[in-house]
Every structure is written in structure tokens, then in C-alpha cells.
Tab-separated table of C-alpha atoms in Angstrom:
chain	number	residue	atom	x	y	z
A	1	MET	CA	-45.007	-170.183	78.865
A	2	ARG	CA	-45.970	-167.000	80.702
A	3	THR	CA	-49.630	-167.621	79.868
A	4	LEU	CA	-49.386	-171.184	81.177
A	5	ALA	CA	-47.822	-169.981	84.438
A	6	LEU	CA	-50.563	-167.390	84.906
A	7	MET	CA	-53.247	-170.002	84.274
A	8	GLN	CA	-51.688	-172.383	86.805
A	9	ASP	CA	-51.493	-169.630	89.418
A	10	LEU	CA	-55.115	-168.642	88.749
A	11	ARG	CA	-56.224	-172.269	89.049
A	12	ARG	CA	-54.441	-172.564	92.401
A	13	ARG	CA	-55.922	-169.338	93.784
A	14	LEU	CA	-59.481	-170.163	92.720
A	15	GLY	CA	-59.133	-173.644	94.150
A	16	GLU	CA	-58.024	-172.258	97.495
A	17	ALA	CA	-60.951	-169.814	97.492
A	18	ASP	CA	-63.438	-172.609	96.817
A	19	GLN	CA	-61.919	-174.663	99.609
A	20	ARG	CA	-62.284	-171.786	102.076
A	21	VAL	CA	-65.914	-171.289	101.056
A	22	ALA	CA	-66.639	-175.000	101.494
A	23	GLN	CA	-65.073	-174.911	104.978
A	24	GLY	CA	-67.159	-171.963	106.106
A	25	GLY	CA	-66.068	-169.001	104.032
A	26	ALA	CA	-63.106	-166.681	104.364
A	27	ASN	CA	-64.843	-164.911	107.264
A	28	GLY	CA	-66.365	-168.003	108.859
A	29	PRO	CA	-70.055	-168.931	108.984
A	30	GLN	CA	-70.920	-165.342	109.738
A	31	GLY	CA	-69.404	-164.118	106.427
A	32	SER	CA	-71.188	-162.348	103.633
A	33	LEU	CA	-72.905	-165.441	102.219
A	34	ARG	CA	-74.057	-166.522	105.687
A	35	ALA	CA	-75.380	-163.060	106.403
A	36	ALA	CA	-77.620	-163.048	103.342
A	37	PRO	CA	-78.557	-166.683	102.601
A	38	GLN	CA	-81.840	-165.590	101.044
A	39	LEU	CA	-79.905	-164.297	98.019
A	40	VAL	CA	-78.476	-167.714	97.255
A	41	ARG	CA	-80.814	-170.304	98.735
A	42	PRO	CA	-83.657	-169.724	96.198
A	43	LEU	CA	-81.165	-170.453	93.435
A	44	LEU	CA	-79.469	-173.494	94.923
A	45	PRO	CA	-81.402	-175.002	97.844
A	46	GLY	CA	-79.721	-177.547	100.064
A	47	THR	CA	-76.715	-177.839	102.360
A	48	PRO	CA	-73.305	-179.178	101.335
A	49	SER	CA	-71.719	-181.959	103.338
A	50	GLY	CA	-69.886	-180.671	106.400
A	51	ALA	CA	-71.257	-177.111	106.149
A	52	PRO	CA	-72.930	-175.354	109.092
A	53	ALA	CA	-76.689	-175.643	109.411
A	54	GLY	CA	-78.491	-173.232	107.127
A	55	TRP	CA	-75.455	-172.734	104.897
A	56	PRO	CA	-76.586	-172.502	101.236
A	57	ARG	CA	-75.517	-175.174	98.795
A	58	LEU	CA	-72.805	-173.752	96.514
A	59	ALA	CA	-71.875	-176.614	94.208
A	60	ALA	CA	-74.698	-177.798	91.973
A	61	PRO	CA	-73.614	-179.932	89.005
A	62	PRO	CA	-76.181	-180.196	86.216
A	63	GLN	CA	-78.717	-182.988	86.569
A	64	PRO	CA	-80.223	-183.522	83.104
A	65	GLU	CA	-83.377	-185.548	82.602
A	66	ASP	CA	-81.597	-187.703	80.004
A	67	PRO	CA	-77.935	-188.063	81.106
A	68	GLN	CA	-76.975	-190.221	78.121
A	69	ARG	CA	-78.215	-187.772	75.485
A	70	PHE	CA	-76.774	-184.876	77.456
A	71	ALA	CA	-73.352	-186.549	77.439
A	72	GLN	CA	-73.625	-187.076	73.683
A	73	LEU	CA	-74.470	-183.399	73.207
A	74	GLN	CA	-71.465	-182.296	75.245
A	75	ALA	CA	-69.189	-184.642	73.307
A	76	ALA	CA	-70.401	-183.272	69.963
A	77	THR	CA	-69.274	-179.682	70.542
A	78	ILE	CA	-66.466	-177.722	72.135
A	79	CYS	CA	-68.961	-175.105	73.329
A	80	GLN	CA	-69.521	-174.788	77.057
A	81	ILE	CA	-73.023	-176.129	77.614
A	82	GLY	CA	-74.634	-177.518	80.750
A	83	VAL	CA	-71.778	-176.298	82.937
A	84	GLY	CA	-73.816	-175.682	86.074
A	85	ARG	CA	-73.000	-172.978	88.609
A	86	ALA	CA	-71.603	-172.371	92.071
A	87	GLY	CA	-73.930	-170.054	93.921
A	88	VAL	CA	-74.455	-166.994	91.764
A	89	ARG	CA	-71.299	-167.444	89.711
A	90	GLN	CA	-69.735	-169.894	87.304
A	91	ARG	CA	-68.029	-172.960	88.673
A	92	THR	CA	-64.248	-172.832	88.994
A	93	ALA	CA	-63.628	-175.378	86.242
A	94	THR	CA	-65.930	-173.479	83.875
A	95	GLN	CA	-64.194	-170.172	84.559
A	96	LEU	CA	-60.755	-171.685	84.058
A	97	LYS	CA	-61.794	-173.295	80.787
A	98	TRP	CA	-63.266	-170.012	79.545
A	99	LEU	CA	-60.056	-168.160	80.369
A	100	GLY	CA	-57.994	-170.843	78.669
A	101	ASP	CA	-60.167	-170.821	75.546
A	102	ARG	CA	-59.951	-167.037	75.380
A	103	MET	CA	-56.158	-167.164	75.573
A	104	ILE	CA	-56.145	-169.648	72.689
A	105	ALA	CA	-58.010	-167.079	70.590
A	106	VAL	CA	-55.751	-164.206	71.684
A	107	GLU	CA	-52.580	-166.153	70.959
A	108	ALA	CA	-53.932	-167.183	67.544
A	109	VAL	CA	-54.448	-163.530	66.591
A	110	ARG	CA	-50.969	-162.660	67.858
A	111	SER	CA	-49.280	-165.617	66.167
A	112	GLU	CA	-46.803	-165.232	63.306
A	113	LEU	CA	-45.952	-167.478	60.381
A	114	PRO	CA	-42.808	-169.543	61.019
A	115	GLN	CA	-39.519	-168.839	59.330
A	116	GLY	CA	-39.136	-170.658	56.037
A	117	PHE	CA	-42.877	-171.050	55.568
A	118	GLU	CA	-42.512	-170.009	51.914
A	119	GLN	CA	-40.650	-173.258	51.215
A	120	GLN	CA	-43.329	-175.336	52.942
A	121	ILE	CA	-46.024	-174.124	50.549
A	122	GLY	CA	-43.770	-173.695	47.509
A	123	ALA	CA	-44.406	-169.953	47.274
A	124	ALA	CA	-42.676	-167.992	44.525
A	125	LEU	CA	-42.280	-164.951	46.781
A	126	SER	CA	-43.438	-163.369	50.021
A	127	VAL	CA	-44.867	-159.848	50.202
A	128	GLN	CA	-46.579	-157.713	52.834
A	129	THR	CA	-49.586	-155.439	52.602
A	130	ARG	CA	-49.576	-151.769	53.511
A	131	ALA	CA	-50.186	-152.674	57.162
A	132	GLY	CA	-46.956	-152.241	59.093
A	133	ASP	CA	-47.086	-154.067	62.409
A	134	LEU	CA	-49.750	-156.309	63.893
A	135	ASP	CA	-51.479	-153.541	65.825
A	136	GLU	CA	-51.883	-151.446	62.685
A	137	PHE	CA	-53.148	-154.497	60.836
A	138	LEU	CA	-55.833	-155.077	63.473
A	139	LEU	CA	-56.864	-151.427	63.768
A	140	ARG	CA	-56.733	-150.579	60.043
A	141	PRO	CA	-58.355	-153.375	58.015
A	142	ASP	CA	-58.185	-151.221	54.870
A	143	LEU	CA	-54.370	-151.368	54.883
A	144	GLY	CA	-54.468	-155.158	54.782
A	145	ARG	CA	-56.485	-155.146	51.551
A	146	GLU	CA	-53.781	-153.644	49.321
A	147	LEU	CA	-50.165	-154.283	48.440
A	148	PRO	CA	-47.804	-151.324	48.124
A	149	ALA	CA	-46.688	-150.461	44.603
A	150	ASP	CA	-43.238	-152.061	44.917
A	151	ALA	CA	-44.668	-155.334	46.256
A	152	LEU	CA	-47.237	-155.495	43.462
A	153	SER	CA	-44.458	-154.923	40.904
A	154	GLN	CA	-42.561	-157.906	42.334
A	155	VAL	CA	-45.643	-160.079	42.016
A	156	VAL	CA	-46.190	-159.088	38.381
A	157	SER	CA	-42.538	-159.583	37.425
A	158	ARG	CA	-41.989	-162.930	39.174
A	159	CYS	CA	-45.328	-164.734	38.783
A	160	ALA	CA	-46.977	-166.276	35.736
A	161	SER	CA	-49.964	-164.413	34.330
A	162	GLY	CA	-53.100	-165.494	32.507
A	163	VAL	CA	-53.465	-168.749	34.446
A	164	ASP	CA	-56.701	-170.518	35.323
A	165	VAL	CA	-56.120	-170.410	39.083
A	166	GLN	CA	-54.052	-167.985	41.141
A	167	VAL	CA	-53.420	-169.034	44.755
A	168	LEU	CA	-52.660	-166.626	47.587
A	169	VAL	CA	-51.812	-167.680	51.131
A	170	GLY	CA	-52.358	-165.000	53.789
A	171	ASP	CA	-51.924	-165.081	57.543
A	172	GLY	CA	-55.176	-163.207	58.196
A	173	LEU	CA	-56.352	-163.286	61.808
A	174	SER	CA	-54.743	-166.619	62.671
A	175	ALA	CA	-51.302	-167.310	61.285
A	176	ARG	CA	-51.236	-170.530	63.295
A	177	ALA	CA	-54.232	-171.862	61.363
A	178	VAL	CA	-52.506	-171.147	58.052
A	179	ALA	CA	-49.251	-172.717	59.232
A	180	MET	CA	-51.116	-175.906	60.160
A	181	ASN	CA	-53.493	-176.273	57.211
A	182	ALA	CA	-52.083	-174.449	54.179
A	183	PRO	CA	-49.183	-176.860	53.374
A	184	PRO	CA	-51.362	-180.000	53.055
A	185	PHE	CA	-54.039	-178.009	51.215
A	186	VAL	CA	-51.615	-176.616	48.617
A	187	GLN	CA	-50.033	-180.014	48.048
A	188	ALA	CA	-53.402	-181.675	47.489
A	189	PHE	CA	-54.704	-178.741	45.448
A	190	ARG	CA	-51.859	-179.007	42.922
A	191	ALA	CA	-52.859	-182.594	42.214
A	192	GLU	CA	-56.566	-181.719	41.994
A	193	CYS	CA	-55.912	-178.947	39.468
A	194	GLN	CA	-53.709	-181.230	37.382
A	195	GLN	CA	-56.444	-183.877	37.257
A	196	ARG	CA	-58.937	-181.278	35.993
A	197	GLY	CA	-56.593	-179.721	33.458
A	198	LEU	CA	-56.418	-176.359	35.240
A	199	SER	CA	-53.286	-174.253	34.930
A	200	LEU	CA	-52.068	-173.224	38.386
A	201	GLY	CA	-50.098	-170.031	38.891
A	202	ASP	CA	-47.244	-169.349	41.287
A	203	VAL	CA	-48.271	-169.334	44.935
A	204	VAL	CA	-47.936	-165.902	46.567
A	205	LEU	CA	-47.503	-165.588	50.335
A	206	VAL	CA	-49.035	-162.369	51.700
A	207	ARG	CA	-48.359	-161.235	55.256
A	208	ARG	CA	-50.787	-158.975	57.153
A	209	ALA	CA	-53.405	-160.022	54.608
A	210	ARG	CA	-57.120	-159.332	54.485
A	211	VAL	CA	-59.412	-161.201	52.118
A	212	LYS	CA	-59.775	-158.522	49.447
A	213	VAL	CA	-56.067	-158.421	48.581
A	214	MET	CA	-56.854	-161.373	46.310
A	215	ASP	CA	-58.705	-159.009	43.967
A	216	GLN	CA	-55.684	-156.754	43.469
A	217	VAL	CA	-53.261	-159.618	42.873
A	218	GLY	CA	-55.659	-161.589	40.683
A	219	GLU	CA	-56.385	-158.605	38.457
A	220	ALA	CA	-52.696	-157.720	38.115
A	221	LEU	CA	-51.914	-161.280	36.992
A	222	ARG	CA	-55.025	-161.526	34.762
A	223	ALA	CA	-56.079	-164.812	36.363
A	224	ARG	CA	-59.394	-166.426	35.470
A	225	THR	CA	-60.033	-167.388	39.088
A	226	ALA	CA	-58.319	-166.757	42.409
A	227	VAL	CA	-58.144	-168.666	45.692
A	228	HIS	CA	-57.092	-167.013	48.940
A	229	LEU	CA	-56.244	-169.195	51.935
A	230	VAL	CA	-56.497	-167.060	55.058
A	231	GLY	CA	-56.655	-167.600	58.811
A	232	GLU	CA	-60.153	-167.239	60.233
A	233	ARG	CA	-61.048	-164.935	63.106
A	234	PRO	CA	-60.671	-167.289	66.095
A	235	GLY	CA	-63.377	-168.022	68.603
A	236	LEU	CA	-63.206	-169.476	72.098
A	237	GLY	CA	-60.883	-172.461	71.943
A	238	THR	CA	-60.755	-172.467	68.127
A	239	GLY	CA	-57.670	-170.790	66.736
A	240	ASP	CA	-56.781	-173.251	63.976
A	241	GLY	CA	-59.564	-172.651	61.425
A	242	MET	CA	-58.610	-171.649	57.872
A	243	SER	CA	-60.908	-170.404	55.104
A	244	ALA	CA	-60.583	-170.597	51.318
A	245	TYR	CA	-62.093	-167.604	49.484
A	246	LEU	CA	-62.818	-168.047	45.767
A	247	ILE	CA	-63.727	-165.620	42.997
A	248	PHE	CA	-64.200	-165.699	39.228
A	249	GLU	CA	-62.319	-163.008	37.272
A	250	PRO	CA	-60.902	-161.114	40.275
A	251	ARG	CA	-61.083	-157.338	39.936
A	252	ASN	CA	-60.359	-154.446	42.289
A	253	VAL	CA	-63.986	-153.368	41.985
A	254	ALA	CA	-65.256	-156.777	43.139
A	255	MET	CA	-67.559	-156.879	46.149
A	256	ASP	CA	-67.931	-159.426	48.924
A	257	SER	CA	-71.011	-160.808	47.171
A	258	ASP	CA	-68.809	-161.822	44.215
A	259	ARG	CA	-66.836	-164.248	46.376
A	260	GLU	CA	-67.607	-167.662	47.788
A	261	VAL	CA	-65.954	-169.262	50.790
A	262	LEU	CA	-65.237	-172.694	52.210
A	263	SER	CA	-64.606	-172.230	55.930
A	264	ASN	CA	-63.651	-174.334	58.950
A	265	ILE	CA	-60.734	-176.048	57.243
A	266	HIS	CA	-58.947	-177.866	60.062
A	267	ALA	CA	-58.521	-181.314	61.559
A	268	ARG	CA	-61.887	-181.249	63.384
A	269	GLY	CA	-63.789	-179.667	60.490
A	270	THR	CA	-63.196	-180.026	56.755
A	271	ARG	CA	-59.781	-181.618	56.344
A	272	PRO	CA	-57.350	-179.780	54.014
A	273	GLU	CA	-57.271	-182.608	51.467
A	274	GLU	CA	-61.064	-182.735	51.239
A	275	ALA	CA	-61.221	-178.944	51.065
A	276	ALA	CA	-58.771	-178.948	48.138
A	277	ARG	CA	-61.024	-181.298	46.171
A	278	ARG	CA	-64.140	-179.241	46.868
A	279	VAL	CA	-62.428	-175.961	45.962
A	280	ALA	CA	-61.214	-177.409	42.655
A	281	ASP	CA	-64.753	-178.560	41.824
A	282	MET	CA	-66.126	-175.106	42.625
A	283	LEU	CA	-63.582	-173.414	40.362
A	284	VAL	CA	-64.512	-175.692	37.474
A	285	GLU	CA	-68.140	-174.691	38.012
A	286	PHE	CA	-67.181	-170.995	38.087
A	287	MET	CA	-65.528	-171.273	34.693
A	288	ARG	CA	-68.409	-173.282	33.275
A	289	VAL	CA	-71.083	-170.725	34.159
A	290	GLY	CA	-68.845	-167.646	33.940
A	291	MET	CA	-69.647	-166.199	37.368
A	292	SER	CA	-69.252	-166.681	41.110
A	293	GLY	CA	-70.796	-165.530	44.360
A	294	VAL	CA	-74.418	-164.561	44.790
A	295	LYS	CA	-74.921	-164.195	41.034
A	296	ARG	CA	-73.963	-167.818	40.434
A	297	GLN	CA	-76.051	-169.142	43.290
A	298	ALA	CA	-79.120	-167.160	42.240
A	299	ALA	CA	-78.884	-167.806	38.493
A	300	PRO	CA	-80.498	-170.934	37.010
A	301	ASP	CA	-78.361	-173.427	35.162
A	302	PRO	CA	-77.646	-172.145	31.603
A	303	ALA	CA	-78.584	-175.486	30.034
A	304	GLU	CA	-81.897	-175.610	31.880
A	305	ARG	CA	-82.569	-171.976	30.982
A	306	ALA	CA	-81.948	-172.697	27.289
A	307	ARG	CA	-84.285	-175.700	27.336
A	308	ALA	CA	-87.015	-173.790	29.142
A	309	GLN	CA	-86.871	-170.704	26.926
A	310	PRO	CA	-88.634	-172.214	23.840
A	311	GLU	CA	-91.396	-173.625	26.055
A	312	ARG	CA	-92.017	-170.215	27.616
A	313	ARG	CA	-92.151	-168.613	24.145
A	314	ARG	CA	-94.709	-171.188	22.956
A	315	ASP	CA	-96.831	-170.567	26.044
A	316	ARG	CA	-96.849	-166.824	25.415
A	317	VAL	CA	-97.822	-167.264	21.749
A	318	ALA	CA	-100.673	-169.593	22.698
A	319	GLU	CA	-101.831	-167.170	25.373
A	320	ARG	CA	-101.993	-164.277	22.911
A	321	HIS	CA	-104.094	-166.286	20.427
A	322	THR	CA	-106.435	-168.026	22.858
A	323	PRO	CA	-109.587	-166.104	23.898
A	324	ARG	CA	-110.229	-166.314	27.631
A	325	TRP	CA	-113.822	-165.144	28.025
A	326	GLY	CA	-115.904	-166.084	31.007
A	327	SER	CA	-119.500	-167.279	30.883
A	328	ALA	CA	-120.785	-163.793	31.671
A	329	GLY	CA	-118.881	-162.275	28.785
A	330	SER	CA	-116.121	-160.769	30.892
A	331	PHE	CA	-112.438	-161.399	30.226
A	332	ALA	CA	-111.436	-164.020	32.770
A	333	GLY	CA	-107.747	-163.147	32.755
A	334	ALA	CA	-108.021	-159.383	32.938
A	335	ALA	CA	-105.436	-157.619	35.055
A	336	PRO	CA	-106.507	-155.089	37.677
A	337	VAL	CA	-106.839	-151.481	36.669
A	338	GLY	CA	-103.456	-149.891	36.257
A	339	ALA	CA	-101.623	-153.235	36.098
A	340	HIS	CA	-99.526	-154.306	33.119
A	341	ARG	CA	-99.448	-157.856	31.810
A	342	ALA	CA	-96.067	-159.232	30.802
């Protein structure tokens, strides 16, 4: 409410300032802009209606060559594009929207999970990382990657171990995003795992969570795979995006390259129900190939590799037994001096 009141007051003040400028400036036609029109006129030539002669044009809405396509482009994104300008500064509406979008991001970072959220996602327990308050969590990312010893003991004693999929739900950098998207995701994900015959462990809610805490919990519970739902770092006007991080055989020594992620899970991006289906398919693939992350994406399919291996062996045998002499008696396939042939 305080933020809304500040925004309304700012809107009123900027509107009054624009009105004074349009009527001749706060100091009249002889004000600062009138005294140095050459600084503004090259940028925005023309004279607004009702302004004194020689007064530079301050309001210049964008005039695209193709208005229809420009309108489609603006409708396709929440980014501020084609906003125009007022003199040498942003227009009032643009500035107000930027301030509002920034406050959305700030409030998302400062948001907290609601009371009783554990029941909404069916979590077995709620724990907190080594990060104490929100400020420490933001300034010390390393503390958000580990659970204290007593919290880890609770997880081990109260959660099933040796499951196919272990799910963690963490607030991350936008608790609001998790509060909006995690409940429908978890509900749909339970059904997706059941359809694929995957055993699903007890959901663990982690507060003040960074991504890597999934490695510690997954290793302690000896899970085959782990999924961590966490609030994304918000951008301008986007504080409701959630990500799902996935890993095969989570270990404390795992690196970022061992994980894969499905991001932008929200109503305007990938919907939670669709994300649950895609995550379940990815986990099945992890268990089929026995790896995740960059290694999985870079490795060829095992079946294709097995089929191609005999052909490569036959090619090498034929190459060793086939003379490759040129017409001048030189070896046509000779490697350069110092090179080694495979």
C-alpha cells in the first residue's frame, strides 16, 4: 500500500511538471529550455500547440513506418520498446511504468511464502538453509546452498530414501512466483510420475534456498534424480517466474553443468501443468541414458553409438588393408610430418 501511495504521488507530481512545461515552463518562456533551445530543437523540431513562438517541441510520440506491425511487436512483449521521448528525457508514462516495473521486481525479492504453504504443496516438512534473514540470504549466496546439520537430520529421518524422484520447493529470489506456480505444478507432477511408473519421494520445502541445496538433500536421500522448484531472479515487471532444476544422481560435488533447467514457468510462459509433463519426460530420459546436463546433451544416443561402432571398426580394418598409392608412387593418404594417424 505504501508503494502504491508513493507511485500515485509521483504520477501526480510528474503530471503537474509536464503541464507547467507545456504552458511555458516553471520559469515562463524565458526559462532554462527557452534560453537554450538549440540543445533540444535538433532532437525534436517543431512547436507544440499553444506554446510561444520558437519553443521546442517536447512531446514526440513514436511514428513508425509500419504502425500495424509496430503495434503487434509491442503487444508481443512486456519490454518497453518504441516509447518515444519528451525533449532529452523519457516521457512521463514511460518513467512511471519503469518505476512500477522495478517495484514489482523489488517486492518479488522481498516476498515471503504464505503461512500454511506446506499444506498447499503436500510437503512432508519445512526446513531453512544456513541463511538467517533475507538480507543475509541475498548477500551470502553460499549460505543458501546448504542445510544446517539438524535440518538435514530431519530430512533424512522423515523422508523416504532411494526413490526415483526427489522434489524440493524453494523460495529462491521470488517467493511469490513459487506460491503461485508450485501448487499446480506439484499436483500435476504427481500424476505424471504415476503414469510413467516413477516413485516420487516426500516433498521438502526449503526456505532461503539456492539451487545447489538440491544436491545435498538428494545425496542424503540417495535419490536417482532430483527436481528443485525455485523462484527466478525477477526482471522489470516479471516477478512471477519459477524454474525447475533437474539433475541425475545428485551429489554434493555436482557442478552447474550437471544440471538442466526449465525456466519461465508462469501463466504467460510455460504453464505449470505443461512444465510438469516436460520435466517428467526429461527425468525418464535422464534415467535411460544415465546422465544429465552438458554430458547428456553432448553425448550421442547410446543405441545409435552401438549401431555405428561396428561400421567404424569395419572401415578401419578396410583402411589398414587397402593400399592407397598415387599415380606417382607416393602414398596418397600420408599424414604431415610429425602427425599421428588414428
